């Protein structure tokens, strides 16, 4: 196959690339910022301040460099980034009213672990190791992503609310560590959870079709849905409790 230079590309092809570029921009914007937010939650007790704008500027410069070099772009990762922070955390288990909770004492905030991680990833890109990685079965890689997905359920409020749907009503307040369970009617809790699970199923189905590249657009549509759509069906008190910027402390991993 022949490789075209910039001068040989038809003008219409150059401008038509704006559409998929916009989709990828939406993906990177959400992926990186959500990674940053999950990695810098208040309960993590981080000492160093956040730098969202600086981080995104650096990501933009790196993506621009990758584009000129013709290599895959870099971006934030979910759930790898939050799991990285968790691996550096000193976590204590406390018991409050019979409920086990995690109390994050502090996080060892170092650049060394991130540097070593990047170096190891770079080493795997060397020709001998890259050939070996190419021989790993897809099912093994799928299992790895499945494991990381399940690992991210720890402290995930949606996972606990989904569990409440099949929990004995008498045990809901005891088994769920979040305070809104006793303050909000369970009908609103179950309805809000059902809406989230339905959206999750729709986005998952989209990713299994030829239109998979458009799934960031569906994520973008969640913003107006949250701002203008959901308040029509749920009280502001319920939304603030179940979808607040700062939630209750996450439960223990043993629960």
Tab-separated table of C-alpha atoms in Angstrom:
chain	number	residue	atom	x	y	z
A	1	UNK	CA	0.000	0.000	0.000
A	2	UNK	CA	1.178	3.535	-0.717
A	3	UNK	CA	1.423	6.194	1.960
A	4	UNK	CA	-0.029	9.588	1.144
A	5	UNK	CA	1.711	12.784	2.156
A	6	UNK	CA	-0.137	15.843	3.439
A	7	UNK	CA	0.047	17.457	0.020
A	8	UNK	CA	-1.596	14.474	-1.666
A	9	UNK	CA	-4.591	14.274	0.692
A	10	UNK	CA	-7.839	15.625	-0.785
A	11	UNK	CA	-9.049	18.750	1.016
A	12	UNK	CA	-12.432	17.158	1.745
A	13	UNK	CA	-10.721	14.311	3.602
A	14	UNK	CA	-8.758	16.726	5.776
A	15	UNK	CA	-11.877	18.620	6.868
A	16	UNK	CA	-14.036	15.482	7.199
A	17	UNK	CA	-11.550	14.239	9.813
A	18	UNK	CA	-12.855	17.002	12.105
A	19	UNK	CA	-15.912	14.884	13.011
A	20	UNK	CA	-14.058	11.852	14.427
A	21	UNK	CA	-11.524	14.256	15.945
A	22	UNK	CA	-14.359	15.973	17.837
A	23	UNK	CA	-15.599	12.597	19.121
A	24	UNK	CA	-12.110	11.694	20.341
A	25	UNK	CA	-11.746	15.124	21.956
A	26	UNK	CA	-14.956	14.540	23.923
A	27	UNK	CA	-13.668	11.108	24.953
A	28	UNK	CA	-10.304	12.435	26.127
A	29	UNK	CA	-11.915	15.382	27.903
A	30	UNK	CA	-14.242	13.191	29.930
A	31	UNK	CA	-11.782	10.340	30.388
A	32	UNK	CA	-9.000	12.536	31.705
A	33	UNK	CA	-11.133	14.791	33.900
A	34	UNK	CA	-13.125	11.911	35.384
A	35	UNK	CA	-9.830	10.120	36.079
A	36	UNK	CA	-8.549	13.241	37.828
A	37	UNK	CA	-11.731	13.722	39.848
A	38	UNK	CA	-11.814	10.089	40.995
A	39	UNK	CA	-8.123	10.243	41.894
A	40	UNK	CA	-8.514	13.451	43.918
A	41	UNK	CA	-11.704	12.795	45.847
A	42	UNK	CA	-11.984	14.640	49.184
A	43	UNK	CA	-11.870	11.381	51.149
A	44	UNK	CA	-8.395	10.679	49.725
A	45	UNK	CA	-7.010	13.417	52.009
A	46	UNK	CA	-4.438	14.556	49.459
A	47	UNK	CA	-2.048	17.269	50.621
A	48	UNK	CA	-0.971	18.591	47.244
A	49	UNK	CA	-3.580	20.756	45.486
A	50	UNK	CA	-5.226	19.746	42.229
A	51	UNK	CA	-4.058	21.138	38.884
A	52	UNK	CA	-6.822	20.228	36.442
A	53	UNK	CA	-6.065	22.984	33.927
A	54	UNK	CA	-2.311	22.349	33.970
A	55	UNK	CA	-2.842	18.597	33.620
A	56	UNK	CA	-5.145	19.081	30.665
A	57	UNK	CA	-2.689	21.515	29.044
A	58	UNK	CA	0.102	18.944	29.340
A	59	UNK	CA	-2.188	16.235	27.937
A	60	UNK	CA	-3.023	18.509	24.983
A	61	UNK	CA	0.644	19.160	24.214
A	62	UNK	CA	1.433	15.437	24.416
A	63	UNK	CA	-1.490	14.543	22.129
A	64	UNK	CA	-0.303	17.160	19.615
A	65	UNK	CA	3.200	15.659	19.673
A	66	UNK	CA	1.753	12.156	19.237
A	67	UNK	CA	-0.261	13.349	16.236
A	68	UNK	CA	2.867	14.655	14.475
A	69	UNK	CA	4.747	11.446	15.277
A	70	UNK	CA	1.882	9.227	14.097
A	71	UNK	CA	1.638	7.295	17.365
A	72	UNK	CA	-1.415	6.636	19.600
A	73	UNK	CA	-2.379	9.622	21.769
A	74	UNK	CA	-2.074	9.648	25.541
A	75	UNK	CA	-4.969	10.315	27.908
A	76	UNK	CA	-6.264	9.681	31.425
A	77	UNK	CA	-7.302	6.166	32.315
A	78	UNK	CA	-10.270	4.724	34.192
A	79	UNK	CA	-10.069	2.757	36.439
A	80	UNK	CA	-6.249	2.516	36.363
A	81	UNK	CA	-5.647	6.045	37.712
A	82	UNK	CA	-7.928	5.752	40.792
A	83	UNK	CA	-6.544	2.262	41.476
A	84	UNK	CA	-3.032	3.726	41.332
A	85	UNK	CA	-3.955	6.271	43.996
A	86	UNK	CA	-5.564	3.550	46.099
A	87	UNK	CA	-2.406	1.427	45.914
A	88	UNK	CA	-0.450	4.350	47.406
A	89	UNK	CA	-2.988	5.022	50.161
A	90	UNK	CA	-2.806	4.145	53.851
A	91	UNK	CA	-6.344	3.028	54.653
A	92	UNK	CA	-7.754	2.236	58.075
A	93	UNK	CA	-10.936	0.268	58.653
A	94	UNK	CA	-13.298	1.786	61.214
A	95	UNK	CA	-16.555	0.475	62.619
A	96	UNK	CA	-19.424	2.928	62.947
A	97	UNK	CA	-22.731	1.654	64.306
A	98	UNK	CA	-21.953	-1.856	63.147
A	99	UNK	CA	-20.970	-0.727	59.654
A	100	UNK	CA	-17.396	-1.081	58.459
A	101	UNK	CA	-16.048	1.975	56.660
A	102	UNK	CA	-12.759	2.880	55.067
A	103	UNK	CA	-10.925	5.887	56.452
A	104	UNK	CA	-8.175	7.152	54.192
A	105	UNK	CA	-5.424	8.400	56.508
A	106	UNK	CA	-3.151	9.688	53.761
A	107	UNK	CA	-1.765	8.969	50.310
A	108	UNK	CA	1.943	8.682	49.623
A	109	UNK	CA	2.077	11.443	47.026
A	110	UNK	CA	5.136	10.691	44.931
A	111	UNK	CA	6.079	11.098	41.295
A	112	UNK	CA	8.263	7.999	41.448
A	113	UNK	CA	5.464	5.442	41.030
A	114	UNK	CA	4.057	7.274	38.012
A	115	UNK	CA	7.500	7.568	36.460
A	116	UNK	CA	8.242	3.868	36.968
A	117	UNK	CA	4.849	2.959	35.529
A	118	UNK	CA	5.529	5.011	32.409
A	119	UNK	CA	9.028	3.537	32.054
A	120	UNK	CA	7.654	-0.005	32.287
A	121	UNK	CA	4.984	0.794	29.675
A	122	UNK	CA	7.720	2.204	27.430
A	123	UNK	CA	9.787	-0.952	27.852
A	124	UNK	CA	6.853	-3.112	26.750
A	125	UNK	CA	6.792	-1.131	23.483
A	126	UNK	CA	10.216	-2.483	22.508
A	127	UNK	CA	10.068	-4.867	19.506
A	128	UNK	CA	10.766	-8.165	21.354
A	129	UNK	CA	8.218	-7.545	24.128
A	130	UNK	CA	5.727	-5.998	21.711
A	131	UNK	CA	5.778	-9.223	19.689
A	132	UNK	CA	5.132	-11.242	22.851
A	133	UNK	CA	2.256	-8.982	23.893
A	134	UNK	CA	0.741	-9.428	20.439
A	135	UNK	CA	0.481	-13.152	21.112
A	136	UNK	CA	-1.615	-12.736	24.276
A	137	UNK	CA	-5.160	-14.045	23.590
A	138	UNK	CA	-7.920	-11.454	23.475
A	139	UNK	CA	-9.843	-13.408	26.130
A	140	UNK	CA	-6.962	-12.866	28.589
A	141	UNK	CA	-6.977	-9.118	27.962
A	142	UNK	CA	-10.756	-9.059	28.324
A	143	UNK	CA	-10.412	-10.852	31.651
A	144	UNK	CA	-7.887	-8.242	32.807
A	145	UNK	CA	-10.246	-5.387	31.969
A	146	UNK	CA	-13.100	-7.273	33.630
A	147	UNK	CA	-11.043	-7.626	36.801
A	148	UNK	CA	-10.163	-3.918	36.819
A	149	UNK	CA	-13.821	-3.098	36.316
A	150	UNK	CA	-14.884	-5.193	39.299
A	151	UNK	CA	-12.061	-3.710	41.384
A	152	UNK	CA	-13.452	-0.238	40.702
A	153	UNK	CA	-16.748	-1.240	42.358
A	154	UNK	CA	-15.134	-0.719	45.768
A	155	UNK	CA	-16.665	2.464	47.180
A	156	UNK	CA	-18.911	2.839	44.104
A	157	UNK	CA	-22.283	4.188	45.168
A	158	UNK	CA	-24.081	2.865	42.074
A	159	UNK	CA	-22.914	-0.668	42.872
A	160	UNK	CA	-24.283	-0.388	46.410
A	161	UNK	CA	-27.591	1.058	45.256
A	162	UNK	CA	-27.927	-1.768	42.724
A	163	UNK	CA	-27.350	-4.201	45.573
A	164	UNK	CA	-30.131	-2.507	47.539
A	165	UNK	CA	-32.618	-3.462	44.821
A	166	UNK	CA	-32.314	-7.120	45.852
A	167	UNK	CA	-31.760	-6.519	49.579
A	168	UNK	CA	-34.375	-7.309	52.212
A	169	UNK	CA	-36.089	-3.992	53.122
A	170	UNK	CA	-35.349	-4.626	56.801
A	171	UNK	CA	-31.621	-4.842	56.093
A	172	UNK	CA	-31.185	-1.898	53.723
A	173	UNK	CA	-30.170	0.698	56.287
A	174	UNK	CA	-27.879	-1.749	58.051
A	175	UNK	CA	-26.106	-3.000	54.926
A	176	UNK	CA	-25.726	0.318	53.097
A	177	UNK	CA	-23.284	2.810	54.640
A	178	UNK	CA	-24.680	5.843	52.811
A	179	UNK	CA	-26.837	8.166	54.908
A	180	UNK	CA	-29.372	8.974	52.169
A	181	UNK	CA	-30.964	5.510	52.528
A	182	UNK	CA	-32.887	6.635	55.608
A	183	UNK	CA	-33.529	10.179	54.342
A	184	UNK	CA	-34.912	9.546	50.835
A	185	UNK	CA	-37.912	7.380	49.824
A	186	UNK	CA	-36.685	4.067	48.473
A	187	UNK	CA	-38.865	4.504	45.382
A	188	UNK	CA	-36.725	7.460	44.307
A	189	UNK	CA	-33.532	5.548	45.090
A	190	UNK	CA	-34.604	2.527	43.030
A	191	UNK	CA	-35.876	4.694	40.138
A	192	UNK	CA	-32.680	6.731	39.961
A	193	UNK	CA	-30.598	3.543	40.074
A	194	UNK	CA	-32.734	1.994	37.314
A	195	UNK	CA	-32.167	5.075	35.118
A	196	UNK	CA	-28.401	4.824	35.615
A	197	UNK	CA	-28.334	1.082	34.884
A	198	UNK	CA	-30.421	1.618	31.737
A	199	UNK	CA	-28.037	4.310	30.478
A	200	UNK	CA	-25.100	2.039	31.273
A	201	UNK	CA	-26.697	-0.792	29.267
A	202	UNK	CA	-27.391	1.509	26.286
A	203	UNK	CA	-23.803	2.790	26.170
A	204	UNK	CA	-22.467	-0.761	26.498
A	205	UNK	CA	-24.652	-1.931	23.601
A	206	UNK	CA	-23.456	0.991	21.473
A	207	UNK	CA	-19.832	0.003	22.102
A	208	UNK	CA	-20.580	-3.461	20.670
A	209	UNK	CA	-21.856	-2.060	17.353
A	210	UNK	CA	-20.104	-0.429	14.364
A	211	UNK	CA	-21.100	2.922	15.912
A	212	UNK	CA	-18.827	2.273	18.893
A	213	UNK	CA	-16.635	5.284	18.136
A	214	UNK	CA	-19.627	7.564	18.812
A	215	UNK	CA	-20.108	6.448	22.426
A	216	UNK	CA	-18.373	9.593	23.826
A	217	UNK	CA	-21.227	11.608	22.313
A	218	UNK	CA	-23.687	9.582	24.396
A	219	UNK	CA	-21.614	10.381	27.487
A	220	UNK	CA	-21.707	14.067	26.520
A	221	UNK	CA	-25.516	13.899	26.344
A	222	UNK	CA	-25.585	12.864	30.007
A	223	UNK	CA	-24.694	16.442	30.976
A	224	UNK	CA	-27.961	18.071	29.775
A	225	UNK	CA	-29.840	15.005	31.027
A	226	UNK	CA	-28.445	15.565	34.524
A	227	UNK	CA	-28.968	19.343	34.494
A	228	UNK	CA	-32.416	19.598	32.901
A	229	UNK	CA	-33.903	16.110	32.545
A	230	UNK	CA	-33.541	14.342	35.888
A	231	UNK	CA	-34.759	17.296	38.053
A	232	UNK	CA	-38.162	16.871	36.365
A	233	UNK	CA	-38.566	13.437	37.911
A	234	UNK	CA	-36.469	13.508	41.091
A	235	UNK	CA	-36.364	15.959	43.961
A	236	UNK	CA	-33.296	18.151	44.284
A	237	UNK	CA	-32.663	16.657	47.703
A	238	UNK	CA	-32.517	13.152	46.217
A	239	UNK	CA	-30.217	14.231	43.377
A	240	UNK	CA	-27.879	16.050	45.746
A	241	UNK	CA	-27.657	12.963	47.949
A	242	UNK	CA	-27.208	10.332	45.225
A	243	UNK	CA	-25.244	12.350	42.674
A	244	UNK	CA	-23.409	14.943	44.736
A	245	UNK	CA	-19.890	16.132	44.052
A	246	UNK	CA	-18.866	14.935	47.512
A	247	UNK	CA	-20.382	11.692	48.813
A	248	UNK	CA	-20.195	9.819	52.084
A	249	UNK	CA	-17.019	7.939	52.912
A	250	UNK	CA	-16.720	4.720	50.892
A	251	UNK	CA	-17.490	1.437	52.616
A	252	UNK	CA	-14.946	-1.192	53.479
A	253	UNK	CA	-13.725	-3.523	50.747
A	254	UNK	CA	-14.915	-6.490	52.801
A	255	UNK	CA	-18.561	-5.473	52.550
